[in-house]
Amino acid sequence: MRQGKVWLLATVMTAVLATGCGNKASKEQCEKANQLVESAQKARHYDELMQLADSLEKEGSLTAATAYYWRGYASDHQDKKRMAEFYWKASIDNADREGDMDVYAKSASRLANLLTLRGDYAIALESAVPAAAKLEEMKCDSTSDYINLLIYIGCCQAGLGNNGEATEDGFDRAYQKHLANVENNRTDASYKDAIAGLINIVYACNTTQKYKEANDWIAKFGELLSQYQQRQGTDPGYVDKQLGRFNIYKAIALNGMGKEDEAKQVYDDYKETEFSKTPEGRITANDYLTAANRWVEAADNYRSLDALLGDKQKSYTLDDIESLVLKKYHANQMAGRRDSAVAVSLQISDALGKALAQEKQIQEEEQVTIVREVEQMIANQAKETRQRQMGLWAALGILVLCFLGYALYRRFANHQLKVAHMKLKADYDQLEKDTTIKERKETEVRISRQLQQYLQPKPLPDYKGLGIDVQQIPGNGIGSDLCDYLLKDDKLVFCIGSALEQEILTSLAAETARATFRAVAAFETDPGKMATAINKALTGQEALKAGVALFIGTLDLKTGKLAYCSAGHHAPLLLKDEVGTLATDECKPLGVDADYSYTTQETELANGSMLFCFTDGLAAAENGDGKAFGAKMVRGSALQALKLNPQPKPFIQNIKEAIAKFTAATPQKSDITMLVVAR
């Protein structure tokens, strides 16, 4: 009992001493510190802002929560998103302990915005919902940061497809708060905060295809913008830009509601704004133009992309490629500008390697910084502990023996903490490594799938006596299959194949082979010569190791003469009354030998016959026991499908059903691409 009283006394005196001896800055010092960081923020000197946060926190004129907020702000504007997420989470934790609700609201709002833009809706809700509840509990629910937090919560709920009434209620609460702020303050900032909030709401509704709700919010947006425009001293450039956004968002909503004529009229109004003539305005307009299938105008607007990105075009990030450059490629492709599309695809190919390397470097730098910050946090905690110990020893000399035992205990605790920290650091390093590999793989798969989607062959015009169908079953790996065809002078020129490795750059090489096929087919129909030309175009690319397997054919639709060349591709099947195999020479895959010359073989495709071409993924398809579909089952399934219906479309559908029955929904790594040509 007496020992317990001694420890209780020591604990109470320690707390008193720690409170009285802390390094607290004066009010004047804190105001000066805030002026310094705000000056660096307005000047966009983000490295200086990081240094100020460090030095001012050390001298005590910035709280830990405030310093972490500014570090997160600087990291976000330097495109170090993981660092920004780390710092804002640290700010929220420290602000909660320090009771600094203003910084708590700012960090919670910034973090929710970052996660929402990244598409991590569930994670964003996990932090944003409790933060909003805490701000409401503390009666801090009238600031713009709290209101923005409500909007981000609504955006996340909409993105996850949650209950529409809950989402609408969240948006309406935020809107009413903004109106109250405008009514009470009537400042330029309160209007702009409200307008920015409505822009986020409208964008979320349009993105989730809730066009009627979007149209209702756009009306509120227009009313508020009109009120702001009537104020004295408003910035005409700001008003023009927001009016341009208003028209684009309204055009998107009307088009989505099926009111195409009204949407066109609103878009014509948009073109009267000065914002529409800027690079940013032209790219913004493409959200409507692509939704309205006005691909030629969209492709024209994407000519302003380089001007919008400025120096960034020299080193595209993965986000730039995914959110802008791929859309530029798609617009040119859909507009029929094949040369421009090929040029953009090559630009993507050149930039992707650099972007992946840059992303890896940033992730490594962020990992090192996060580990250093964690170590610094632990060091600061240890420093504070030592300061408390020293003050306690100086004030409580009478309790020397007690504090000797306490010091020994702290030493042991610090040792245990160090051991735990080392284990935590090792686990964290491994987690970061695994996460980086997974994120990169997912990005590569997503980009390759988008490329394949954009490069699907278009339907041919009706031609008497010709039947053709193509089907692709995507795998869960990086897509590397290609297939294309075109009609030229009563001849069907077609190809099918795949890269022999599944990597993002080999996937791009396969798409380059397809683009080259299109270009060569414009002036050459001899398959051997076409294969030789494509081979020369591919040889020397670093991405290619095993090469690209490709089958090229030219079918004379009048005579039935079939000229073909197989470059490392397995033989197609010939189908009429029975299943046969097309005789092919053994040739090297494309892209591995620049001097290799390919030859053309010939046969005749009789009336009523079909040519069944397919990639390796068909025979390689596996069931849950790891058993492959195999060449024998391919032939058997083809014979059965031929008997059921000898027409291209139902024939391929029956093959797909046979594969589905065999695999029983087992995920497949490789794509399966099938092409049937019937005469």
Short mmCIF file of C-alpha atoms in Angstrom, two decimals, residues 142-624:
data_model
loop_
_atom_site.label_atom_id
_atom_site.label_comp_id
_atom_site.label_asym_id
_atom_site.label_seq_id
_atom_site.Cartn_x
_atom_site.Cartn_y
_atom_site.Cartn_z
CA SER A 142 -20.01 25.50 -39.41
CA THR A 143 -16.62 25.71 -41.14
CA SER A 144 -16.05 25.11 -44.86
CA ASP A 145 -13.79 22.15 -44.02
CA TYR A 146 -16.63 20.39 -42.18
CA ILE A 147 -19.04 21.14 -45.04
CA ASN A 148 -16.57 19.77 -47.61
CA LEU A 149 -16.23 16.67 -45.43
CA LEU A 150 -20.00 16.10 -45.79
CA ILE A 151 -19.69 16.45 -49.58
CA TYR A 152 -16.82 13.95 -49.79
CA ILE A 153 -18.84 11.50 -47.70
CA GLY A 154 -21.69 11.87 -50.21
CA CYS A 155 -19.29 11.41 -53.15
CA CYS A 156 -17.93 8.20 -51.59
CA GLN A 157 -21.42 6.86 -50.94
CA ALA A 158 -22.36 7.62 -54.55
CA GLY A 159 -19.16 5.97 -55.80
CA LEU A 160 -19.93 2.82 -53.78
CA GLY A 161 -23.53 2.76 -55.03
CA ASN A 162 -24.94 3.23 -51.53
CA ASN A 163 -28.51 4.21 -50.74
CA GLY A 164 -29.42 7.21 -52.91
CA GLU A 165 -31.52 8.91 -50.19
CA ALA A 166 -28.58 8.88 -47.76
CA THR A 167 -26.30 10.37 -50.40
CA GLU A 168 -28.83 13.06 -51.32
CA ASP A 169 -29.38 13.89 -47.63
CA GLY A 170 -25.61 14.37 -47.14
CA PHE A 171 -25.36 16.63 -50.18
CA ASP A 172 -28.42 18.65 -49.10
CA ARG A 173 -27.03 19.16 -45.56
CA ALA A 174 -23.76 20.42 -47.03
CA TYR A 175 -25.61 22.75 -49.43
CA GLN A 176 -27.73 24.23 -46.63
CA LYS A 177 -24.58 24.83 -44.55
CA HIS A 178 -22.96 26.63 -47.50
CA LEU A 179 -26.06 28.81 -47.98
CA ALA A 180 -26.02 29.70 -44.27
CA ASN A 181 -22.33 30.69 -44.53
CA VAL A 182 -23.06 32.86 -47.58
CA GLU A 183 -26.03 34.48 -45.84
CA ASN A 184 -24.07 35.20 -42.64
CA ASN A 185 -20.77 36.36 -44.18
CA ARG A 186 -21.41 37.53 -47.77
CA THR A 187 -17.66 37.30 -48.47
CA ASP A 188 -15.90 36.34 -51.66
CA ALA A 189 -14.48 33.26 -49.91
CA SER A 190 -17.90 32.04 -48.66
CA TYR A 191 -19.34 32.24 -52.21
CA LYS A 192 -16.35 30.45 -53.75
CA ASP A 193 -16.47 27.72 -51.09
CA ALA A 194 -20.16 27.15 -51.84
CA ILE A 195 -19.57 27.11 -55.61
CA ALA A 196 -16.69 24.62 -55.21
CA GLY A 197 -18.94 22.41 -53.08
CA LEU A 198 -21.69 22.39 -55.72
CA ILE A 199 -19.13 21.56 -58.42
CA ASN A 200 -18.08 18.47 -56.42
CA ILE A 201 -21.72 17.41 -55.97
CA VAL A 202 -22.59 17.83 -59.67
CA TYR A 203 -19.42 16.02 -60.76
CA ALA A 204 -20.21 13.08 -58.45
CA CYS A 205 -23.78 12.80 -59.79
CA ASN A 206 -22.67 12.95 -63.43
CA THR A 207 -19.87 10.44 -62.83
CA THR A 208 -22.29 7.94 -61.25
CA GLN A 209 -24.82 8.58 -64.10
CA LYS A 210 -27.44 10.12 -61.80
CA TYR A 211 -28.23 12.69 -64.46
CA LYS A 212 -31.62 13.87 -63.16
CA GLU A 213 -30.12 14.61 -59.71
CA ALA A 214 -27.17 16.27 -61.42
CA ASN A 215 -29.52 18.53 -63.39
CA ASP A 216 -31.27 19.61 -60.16
CA TRP A 217 -27.97 20.49 -58.51
CA ILE A 218 -26.81 22.31 -61.66
CA ALA A 219 -29.85 24.60 -61.31
CA LYS A 220 -28.75 25.46 -57.74
CA PHE A 221 -25.21 25.98 -59.06
CA GLY A 222 -26.54 28.46 -61.64
CA GLU A 223 -28.57 30.39 -59.05
CA LEU A 224 -25.59 30.76 -56.70
CA LEU A 225 -23.26 31.76 -59.55
CA SER A 226 -25.78 34.39 -60.67
CA GLN A 227 -25.90 35.84 -57.15
CA TYR A 228 -22.12 35.96 -56.97
CA GLN A 229 -21.87 37.58 -60.41
CA GLN A 230 -24.04 40.48 -59.21
CA ARG A 231 -21.57 41.38 -56.43
CA GLN A 232 -19.26 44.32 -56.88
CA GLY A 233 -15.60 43.68 -57.60
CA THR A 234 -16.00 40.05 -58.71
CA ASP A 235 -13.27 38.54 -60.88
CA PRO A 236 -14.63 38.26 -64.49
CA GLY A 237 -12.18 35.46 -65.30
CA TYR A 238 -13.40 33.38 -62.34
CA VAL A 239 -17.06 33.96 -63.27
CA ASP A 240 -16.40 33.03 -66.93
CA LYS A 241 -14.65 29.79 -65.91
CA GLN A 242 -17.46 28.73 -63.56
CA LEU A 243 -20.06 29.60 -66.21
CA GLY A 244 -18.16 27.38 -68.64
CA ARG A 245 -18.19 24.51 -66.11
CA PHE A 246 -21.91 25.09 -65.52
CA ASN A 247 -22.66 24.70 -69.24
CA ILE A 248 -20.47 21.57 -69.67
CA TYR A 249 -21.96 19.82 -66.62
CA LYS A 250 -25.49 20.70 -67.79
CA ALA A 251 -24.76 19.43 -71.32
CA ILE A 252 -23.49 16.12 -69.87
CA ALA A 253 -26.58 15.73 -67.66
CA LEU A 254 -29.03 16.56 -70.48
CA ASN A 255 -27.26 14.19 -72.86
CA GLY A 256 -27.42 11.44 -70.24
CA MET A 257 -31.17 12.08 -69.84
CA GLY A 258 -31.63 11.60 -73.61
CA LYS A 259 -32.18 15.30 -74.33
CA GLU A 260 -29.51 15.52 -77.03
CA ASP A 261 -30.86 18.66 -78.77
CA GLU A 262 -30.98 20.64 -75.53
CA ALA A 263 -27.50 19.40 -74.66
CA LYS A 264 -26.18 20.62 -78.02
CA GLN A 265 -27.68 24.08 -77.41
CA VAL A 266 -26.10 24.30 -73.96
CA TYR A 267 -22.76 23.23 -75.44
CA ASP A 268 -23.07 26.02 -78.02
CA ASP A 269 -23.55 28.43 -75.09
CA TYR A 270 -20.39 27.01 -73.53
CA LYS A 271 -18.38 27.83 -76.67
CA GLU A 272 -19.27 31.50 -76.17
CA THR A 273 -17.23 31.63 -72.92
CA GLU A 274 -13.57 32.62 -72.86
CA PHE A 275 -12.83 29.53 -70.76
CA SER A 276 -13.82 27.30 -73.70
CA LYS A 277 -10.93 28.76 -75.73
CA THR A 278 -8.26 27.85 -73.16
CA PRO A 279 -6.39 24.49 -73.12
CA GLU A 280 -8.08 23.59 -69.82
CA GLY A 281 -11.47 24.53 -71.23
CA ARG A 282 -10.99 22.42 -74.37
CA ILE A 283 -10.02 19.34 -72.34
CA THR A 284 -12.95 19.95 -69.95
CA ALA A 285 -15.33 20.11 -72.93
CA ASN A 286 -14.32 16.57 -73.93
CA ASP A 287 -16.29 15.12 -71.00
CA TYR A 288 -19.41 16.12 -72.93
CA LEU A 289 -18.11 15.51 -76.45
CA THR A 290 -17.07 11.91 -75.74
CA ALA A 291 -20.37 11.22 -73.96
CA ALA A 292 -22.16 12.56 -77.06
CA ASN A 293 -19.92 10.52 -79.43
CA ARG A 294 -18.61 13.70 -81.07
CA TRP A 295 -15.20 12.13 -81.52
CA VAL A 296 -13.79 14.41 -84.21
CA GLU A 297 -14.31 17.52 -82.04
CA ALA A 298 -12.90 15.70 -79.03
CA ALA A 299 -9.81 14.69 -81.01
CA ASP A 300 -9.36 18.32 -82.10
CA ASN A 301 -9.58 19.48 -78.49
CA TYR A 302 -6.94 16.98 -77.36
CA ARG A 303 -4.43 18.88 -79.45
CA SER A 304 -4.41 21.30 -76.50
CA LEU A 305 -3.29 18.56 -74.09
CA ASP A 306 0.41 19.34 -74.45
CA ALA A 307 -0.23 23.02 -73.76
CA LEU A 308 -2.29 22.10 -70.67
CA LEU A 309 0.35 19.76 -69.24
CA GLY A 310 3.27 22.09 -70.08
CA ASP A 311 6.57 20.69 -68.87
CA LYS A 312 4.78 17.60 -67.48
CA GLN A 313 4.51 16.13 -71.00
CA LYS A 314 8.26 15.45 -70.83
CA SER A 315 7.70 13.02 -67.96
CA TYR A 316 4.12 11.75 -67.84
CA THR A 317 3.00 10.12 -64.61
CA LEU A 318 0.88 6.97 -64.60
CA ASP A 319 -2.11 9.15 -63.64
CA ASP A 320 -1.45 11.41 -66.67
CA ILE A 321 -1.36 8.38 -68.99
CA GLU A 322 -4.49 6.82 -67.54
CA SER A 323 -6.64 9.95 -67.11
CA LEU A 324 -5.57 12.00 -70.15
CA VAL A 325 -3.27 10.42 -72.74
CA LEU A 326 -5.30 7.19 -73.10
CA LYS A 327 -8.43 9.31 -73.59
CA LYS A 328 -6.60 11.26 -76.30
CA TYR A 329 -5.72 7.98 -78.01
CA HIS A 330 -9.30 6.74 -77.75
CA ALA A 331 -10.71 9.98 -79.20
CA ASN A 332 -8.38 9.83 -82.24
CA GLN A 333 -9.15 6.13 -82.72
CA MET A 334 -12.91 6.71 -82.61
CA ALA A 335 -12.55 9.75 -84.90
CA GLY A 336 -10.89 7.53 -87.53
CA ARG A 337 -7.54 9.32 -87.25
CA ARG A 338 -5.44 6.20 -87.32
CA ASP A 339 -2.11 7.92 -87.91
CA SER A 340 -2.69 10.17 -84.91
CA ALA A 341 -3.85 7.20 -82.83
CA VAL A 342 -0.72 5.22 -83.75
CA ALA A 343 1.44 8.26 -82.89
CA VAL A 344 -0.24 8.57 -79.48
CA SER A 345 0.13 4.82 -78.85
CA LEU A 346 3.85 5.07 -79.55
CA GLN A 347 4.00 8.09 -77.25
CA ILE A 348 2.31 6.03 -74.54
CA SER A 349 4.77 3.18 -75.14
CA ASP A 350 7.73 5.58 -74.80
CA ALA A 351 6.34 7.30 -71.72
CA LEU A 352 5.11 4.24 -69.84
CA GLY A 353 8.53 2.88 -68.94
CA LYS A 354 9.63 6.26 -67.60
CA ALA A 355 6.37 6.70 -65.72
CA LEU A 356 6.68 3.28 -64.05
CA ALA A 357 10.30 4.02 -63.09
CA GLN A 358 9.31 7.44 -61.77
CA GLU A 359 6.44 5.95 -59.78
CA LYS A 360 8.78 3.35 -58.31
CA GLN A 361 11.32 6.04 -57.36
CA ILE A 362 8.64 8.17 -55.69
CA GLN A 363 7.34 5.16 -53.77
CA GLU A 364 10.83 4.29 -52.58
CA GLU A 365 11.47 7.89 -51.50
CA GLU A 366 8.11 8.00 -49.72
CA GLN A 367 8.85 4.71 -47.99
CA VAL A 368 12.20 6.00 -46.73
CA THR A 369 10.60 9.24 -45.54
CA ILE A 370 7.75 7.45 -43.75
CA VAL A 371 10.18 5.13 -41.97
CA ARG A 372 12.28 8.16 -40.98
CA GLU A 373 9.17 9.96 -39.69
CA VAL A 374 8.11 6.93 -37.66
CA GLU A 375 11.59 6.77 -36.18
CA GLN A 376 11.45 10.51 -35.45
CA MET A 377 8.10 10.13 -33.72
CA ILE A 378 9.56 7.45 -31.49
CA ALA A 379 12.67 9.58 -30.89
CA ASN A 380 10.50 12.57 -29.93
CA GLN A 381 8.54 10.43 -27.53
CA ALA A 382 11.80 9.18 -26.00
CA LYS A 383 13.10 12.78 -25.77
CA GLU A 384 9.94 13.91 -23.99
CA THR A 385 10.27 10.98 -21.66
CA ARG A 386 13.89 11.89 -20.82
CA GLN A 387 12.92 15.53 -20.19
CA ARG A 388 10.20 14.45 -17.79
CA GLN A 389 12.67 12.14 -16.07
CA MET A 390 15.23 14.93 -15.66
CA GLY A 391 12.66 17.35 -14.21
CA LEU A 392 11.42 14.67 -11.90
CA TRP A 393 14.93 13.85 -10.65
CA ALA A 394 15.70 17.56 -10.01
CA ALA A 395 12.44 18.21 -8.10
CA LEU A 396 12.16 14.94 -6.21
CA GLY A 397 15.61 14.34 -4.77
CA ILE A 398 13.89 12.89 -1.75
CA LEU A 399 12.61 10.04 -3.88
CA VAL A 400 16.01 9.08 -5.35
CA LEU A 401 15.69 5.43 -4.53
CA CYS A 402 12.18 5.27 -5.94
CA PHE A 403 13.19 7.02 -9.12
CA LEU A 404 16.23 4.79 -9.51
CA GLY A 405 13.87 1.87 -9.79
CA TYR A 406 11.69 3.94 -12.10
CA ALA A 407 14.67 4.80 -14.33
CA LEU A 408 15.63 1.13 -14.55
CA TYR A 409 12.09 0.32 -15.48
CA ARG A 410 12.09 3.04 -18.19
CA ARG A 411 15.35 1.67 -19.54
CA PHE A 412 13.87 -1.77 -19.84
CA ALA A 413 10.73 -0.31 -21.43
CA ASN A 414 12.81 1.64 -23.95
CA HIS A 415 14.69 -1.53 -24.83
CA GLN A 416 11.41 -3.36 -25.37
CA LEU A 417 10.15 -0.42 -27.41
CA LYS A 418 13.27 -0.48 -29.57
CA VAL A 419 12.90 -4.22 -30.16
CA ALA A 420 9.23 -3.75 -31.02
CA HIS A 421 10.10 -0.84 -33.31
CA MET A 422 12.68 -2.88 -35.22
CA LYS A 423 10.13 -5.64 -35.73
CA LEU A 424 7.50 -3.09 -36.77
CA LYS A 425 9.94 -1.49 -39.22
CA ALA A 426 10.76 -4.87 -40.79
CA ASP A 427 7.04 -5.73 -41.11
CA TYR A 428 6.31 -2.27 -42.54
CA ASP A 429 9.12 -2.55 -45.13
CA GLN A 430 7.76 -5.90 -46.29
CA LEU A 431 4.20 -4.54 -46.41
CA GLU A 432 5.33 -1.54 -48.50
CA LYS A 433 7.20 -3.82 -50.89
CA ASP A 434 4.21 -6.15 -51.35
CA THR A 435 1.82 -3.19 -51.78
CA THR A 436 4.04 -1.53 -54.39
CA ILE A 437 4.27 -4.72 -56.48
CA LYS A 438 0.52 -5.29 -56.24
CA GLU A 439 -0.37 -1.69 -57.17
CA ARG A 440 2.00 -1.72 -60.14
CA LYS A 441 0.60 -5.03 -61.38
CA GLU A 442 -2.99 -3.79 -61.07
CA THR A 443 -2.11 -0.58 -62.95
CA GLU A 444 -0.44 -2.56 -65.74
CA VAL A 445 -3.45 -4.89 -66.09
CA ARG A 446 -5.86 -1.93 -66.12
CA ILE A 447 -3.89 -0.07 -68.82
CA SER A 448 -3.51 -3.18 -71.00
CA ARG A 449 -7.28 -3.89 -70.71
CA GLN A 450 -8.10 -0.32 -71.70
CA LEU A 451 -5.76 -0.56 -74.69
CA GLN A 452 -7.41 -3.82 -75.81
CA GLN A 453 -10.87 -2.32 -75.35
CA TYR A 454 -9.98 0.69 -77.48
CA LEU A 455 -8.42 -1.54 -80.16
CA GLN A 456 -11.33 -3.95 -80.69
CA PRO A 457 -11.89 -4.42 -84.47
CA LYS A 458 -14.92 -2.59 -85.83
CA PRO A 459 -17.77 -4.51 -87.54
CA LEU A 460 -17.39 -4.91 -91.31
CA PRO A 461 -20.01 -3.75 -93.79
CA ASP A 462 -22.26 -6.50 -95.14
CA TYR A 463 -20.63 -8.49 -97.93
CA LYS A 464 -22.53 -11.18 -99.75
CA GLY A 465 -21.09 -14.62 -99.13
CA LEU A 466 -18.90 -13.59 -96.15
CA GLY A 467 -19.49 -14.56 -92.55
CA ILE A 468 -17.16 -13.45 -89.77
CA ASP A 469 -17.20 -13.22 -85.98
CA VAL A 470 -14.59 -12.58 -83.30
CA GLN A 471 -14.87 -13.12 -79.55
CA GLN A 472 -12.47 -12.49 -76.68
CA ILE A 473 -12.64 -13.92 -73.16
CA PRO A 474 -10.35 -11.73 -70.98
CA GLY A 475 -8.06 -13.42 -68.46
CA ASN A 476 -7.02 -11.89 -65.14
CA GLY A 477 -3.44 -11.24 -66.27
CA ILE A 478 -2.04 -8.58 -68.58
CA GLY A 479 -3.83 -8.78 -71.93
CA SER A 480 -1.51 -9.57 -74.83
CA ASP A 481 -3.85 -10.93 -77.56
CA LEU A 482 -4.54 -9.04 -80.80
CA CYS A 483 -7.02 -9.50 -83.63
CA ASP A 484 -8.00 -7.30 -86.58
CA TYR A 485 -9.47 -7.46 -90.08
CA LEU A 486 -10.48 -5.22 -92.97
CA LEU A 487 -11.99 -5.44 -96.47
CA LYS A 488 -9.90 -4.33 -99.44
CA ASP A 489 -10.76 -4.83 -103.13
CA ASP A 490 -13.03 -7.88 -102.55
CA LYS A 491 -10.43 -9.36 -100.24
CA LEU A 492 -10.66 -9.98 -96.49
CA VAL A 493 -7.30 -9.31 -94.81
CA PHE A 494 -7.14 -10.52 -91.21
CA CYS A 495 -4.72 -11.40 -88.40
CA ILE A 496 -4.81 -13.00 -84.96
CA GLY A 497 -2.05 -13.58 -82.42
CA SER A 498 -0.53 -12.72 -79.07
CA ALA A 499 2.69 -11.68 -77.38
CA LEU A 500 4.43 -14.75 -75.95
CA GLU A 501 4.95 -13.10 -72.55
CA GLN A 502 2.52 -11.32 -70.25
CA GLU A 503 4.10 -7.99 -69.35
CA ILE A 504 2.78 -4.45 -69.88
CA LEU A 505 5.47 -3.53 -72.43
CA THR A 506 4.99 -6.76 -74.39
CA SER A 507 1.27 -6.01 -74.36
CA LEU A 508 2.03 -2.62 -75.91
CA ALA A 509 4.31 -4.37 -78.43
CA ALA A 510 1.39 -6.61 -79.43
CA GLU A 511 -0.79 -3.57 -79.98
CA THR A 512 2.06 -2.01 -82.00
CA ALA A 513 2.03 -5.15 -84.17
CA ARG A 514 -1.69 -4.67 -84.72
CA ALA A 515 -1.26 -0.99 -85.63
CA THR A 516 1.55 -1.91 -88.03
CA PHE A 517 -0.68 -4.58 -89.60
CA ARG A 518 -3.30 -1.91 -90.26
CA ALA A 519 -0.71 0.42 -91.79
CA VAL A 520 0.87 -2.27 -94.00
CA ALA A 521 -2.52 -3.62 -95.14
CA ALA A 522 -3.22 -0.25 -96.73
CA PHE A 523 -0.76 -1.04 -99.54
CA GLU A 524 0.08 -4.76 -99.29
CA THR A 525 -2.09 -7.91 -99.07
CA ASP A 526 0.57 -10.63 -99.41
CA PRO A 527 0.72 -12.23 -95.91
CA GLY A 528 4.43 -13.15 -96.12
CA LYS A 529 5.45 -9.63 -97.06
CA MET A 530 3.17 -8.20 -94.40
CA ALA A 531 4.73 -10.45 -91.74
CA THR A 532 8.24 -9.46 -92.86
CA ALA A 533 7.37 -5.75 -92.60
CA ILE A 534 5.81 -6.16 -89.13
CA ASN A 535 8.82 -8.21 -88.01
CA LYS A 536 11.19 -5.38 -88.94
CA ALA A 537 9.03 -2.86 -87.09
CA LEU A 538 9.05 -4.96 -83.90
CA THR A 539 12.65 -6.19 -83.87
CA GLY A 540 14.82 -4.32 -81.41
CA GLN A 541 12.10 -3.44 -78.88
CA GLU A 542 13.42 -4.07 -75.37
CA ALA A 543 10.05 -5.41 -74.25
CA LEU A 544 10.16 -8.37 -76.64
CA LYS A 545 12.04 -11.47 -75.56
CA ALA A 546 10.01 -14.39 -76.84
CA GLY A 547 8.33 -12.29 -79.57
CA VAL A 548 4.80 -12.05 -80.99
CA ALA A 549 3.05 -15.06 -82.56
CA LEU A 550 0.87 -13.96 -85.48
CA PHE A 551 -1.26 -15.61 -88.16
CA ILE A 552 -2.03 -13.41 -91.20
CA GLY A 553 -4.48 -14.37 -93.95
CA THR A 554 -5.89 -12.86 -97.15
CA LEU A 555 -9.11 -14.41 -98.48
CA ASP A 556 -10.24 -13.62 -102.05
CA LEU A 557 -13.99 -13.49 -101.54
CA LYS A 558 -14.72 -14.13 -105.24
CA THR A 559 -12.45 -17.12 -105.90
CA GLY A 560 -12.05 -18.56 -102.37
CA LYS A 561 -8.25 -18.45 -102.65
CA LEU A 562 -6.70 -18.19 -99.18
CA ALA A 563 -3.13 -16.86 -98.87
CA TYR A 564 -1.65 -17.07 -95.38
CA CYS A 565 1.50 -16.93 -93.25
CA SER A 566 1.99 -18.26 -89.73
CA ALA A 567 4.72 -16.47 -87.74
CA GLY A 568 5.17 -18.80 -84.77
CA HIS A 569 1.37 -19.22 -84.43
CA HIS A 570 -0.29 -22.61 -84.19
CA ALA A 571 -2.35 -23.80 -87.17
CA PRO A 572 -6.05 -22.83 -87.46
CA LEU A 573 -8.75 -25.45 -88.02
CA LEU A 574 -10.56 -25.98 -91.37
CA LEU A 575 -14.22 -26.86 -90.87
CA LYS A 576 -16.81 -28.18 -93.29
CA ASP A 577 -18.28 -31.63 -92.81
CA GLU A 578 -15.40 -32.53 -90.51
CA VAL A 579 -12.53 -30.87 -88.66
CA GLY A 580 -9.15 -30.54 -90.38
CA THR A 581 -5.96 -28.62 -89.67
CA LEU A 582 -4.54 -25.99 -92.01
CA ALA A 583 -1.01 -26.94 -93.08
CA THR A 584 1.49 -24.26 -91.93
CA ASP A 585 5.27 -23.92 -92.17
CA GLU A 586 7.26 -23.59 -88.96
CA CYS A 587 8.35 -19.93 -88.81
CA LYS A 588 9.87 -17.78 -86.09
CA PRO A 589 7.70 -15.42 -84.01
CA LEU A 590 7.85 -11.74 -84.98
CA GLY A 591 10.33 -9.38 -83.36
CA VAL A 592 13.19 -11.80 -82.57
CA ASP A 593 15.16 -11.82 -85.86
CA ALA A 594 15.22 -8.73 -88.09
CA ASP A 595 16.72 -10.61 -91.07
CA TYR A 596 14.17 -13.42 -91.11
CA SER A 597 12.03 -13.55 -94.28
CA TYR A 598 8.49 -14.95 -94.14
CA THR A 599 6.84 -16.79 -97.04
CA THR A 600 3.23 -17.08 -98.16
CA GLN A 601 1.29 -20.37 -98.40
CA GLU A 602 -1.91 -20.87 -100.36
CA THR A 603 -5.02 -23.04 -100.27
CA GLU A 604 -8.69 -22.74 -101.20
CA LEU A 605 -11.55 -22.11 -98.80
CA ALA A 606 -14.47 -23.92 -100.45
CA ASN A 607 -18.03 -22.65 -100.32
CA GLY A 608 -19.66 -23.63 -97.02
CA SER A 609 -16.29 -23.93 -95.26
CA MET A 610 -15.12 -22.09 -92.14
CA LEU A 611 -11.64 -21.19 -90.91
CA PHE A 612 -11.39 -21.29 -87.09
CA CYS A 613 -8.41 -19.28 -85.70
CA PHE A 614 -7.68 -19.04 -81.96
CA THR A 615 -4.88 -18.03 -79.57
CA ASP A 616 -2.96 -20.29 -77.17
CA GLY A 617 -5.25 -19.31 -74.29
CA LEU A 618 -7.98 -21.67 -75.61
CA ALA A 619 -5.97 -24.88 -75.29
CA ALA A 620 -4.30 -23.61 -72.08
CA ALA A 621 -7.59 -22.95 -70.24
CA GLU A 622 -7.62 -24.88 -66.94
CA ASN A 623 -10.31 -26.20 -64.65
CA GLY A 624 -10.22 -26.15 -60.85
#
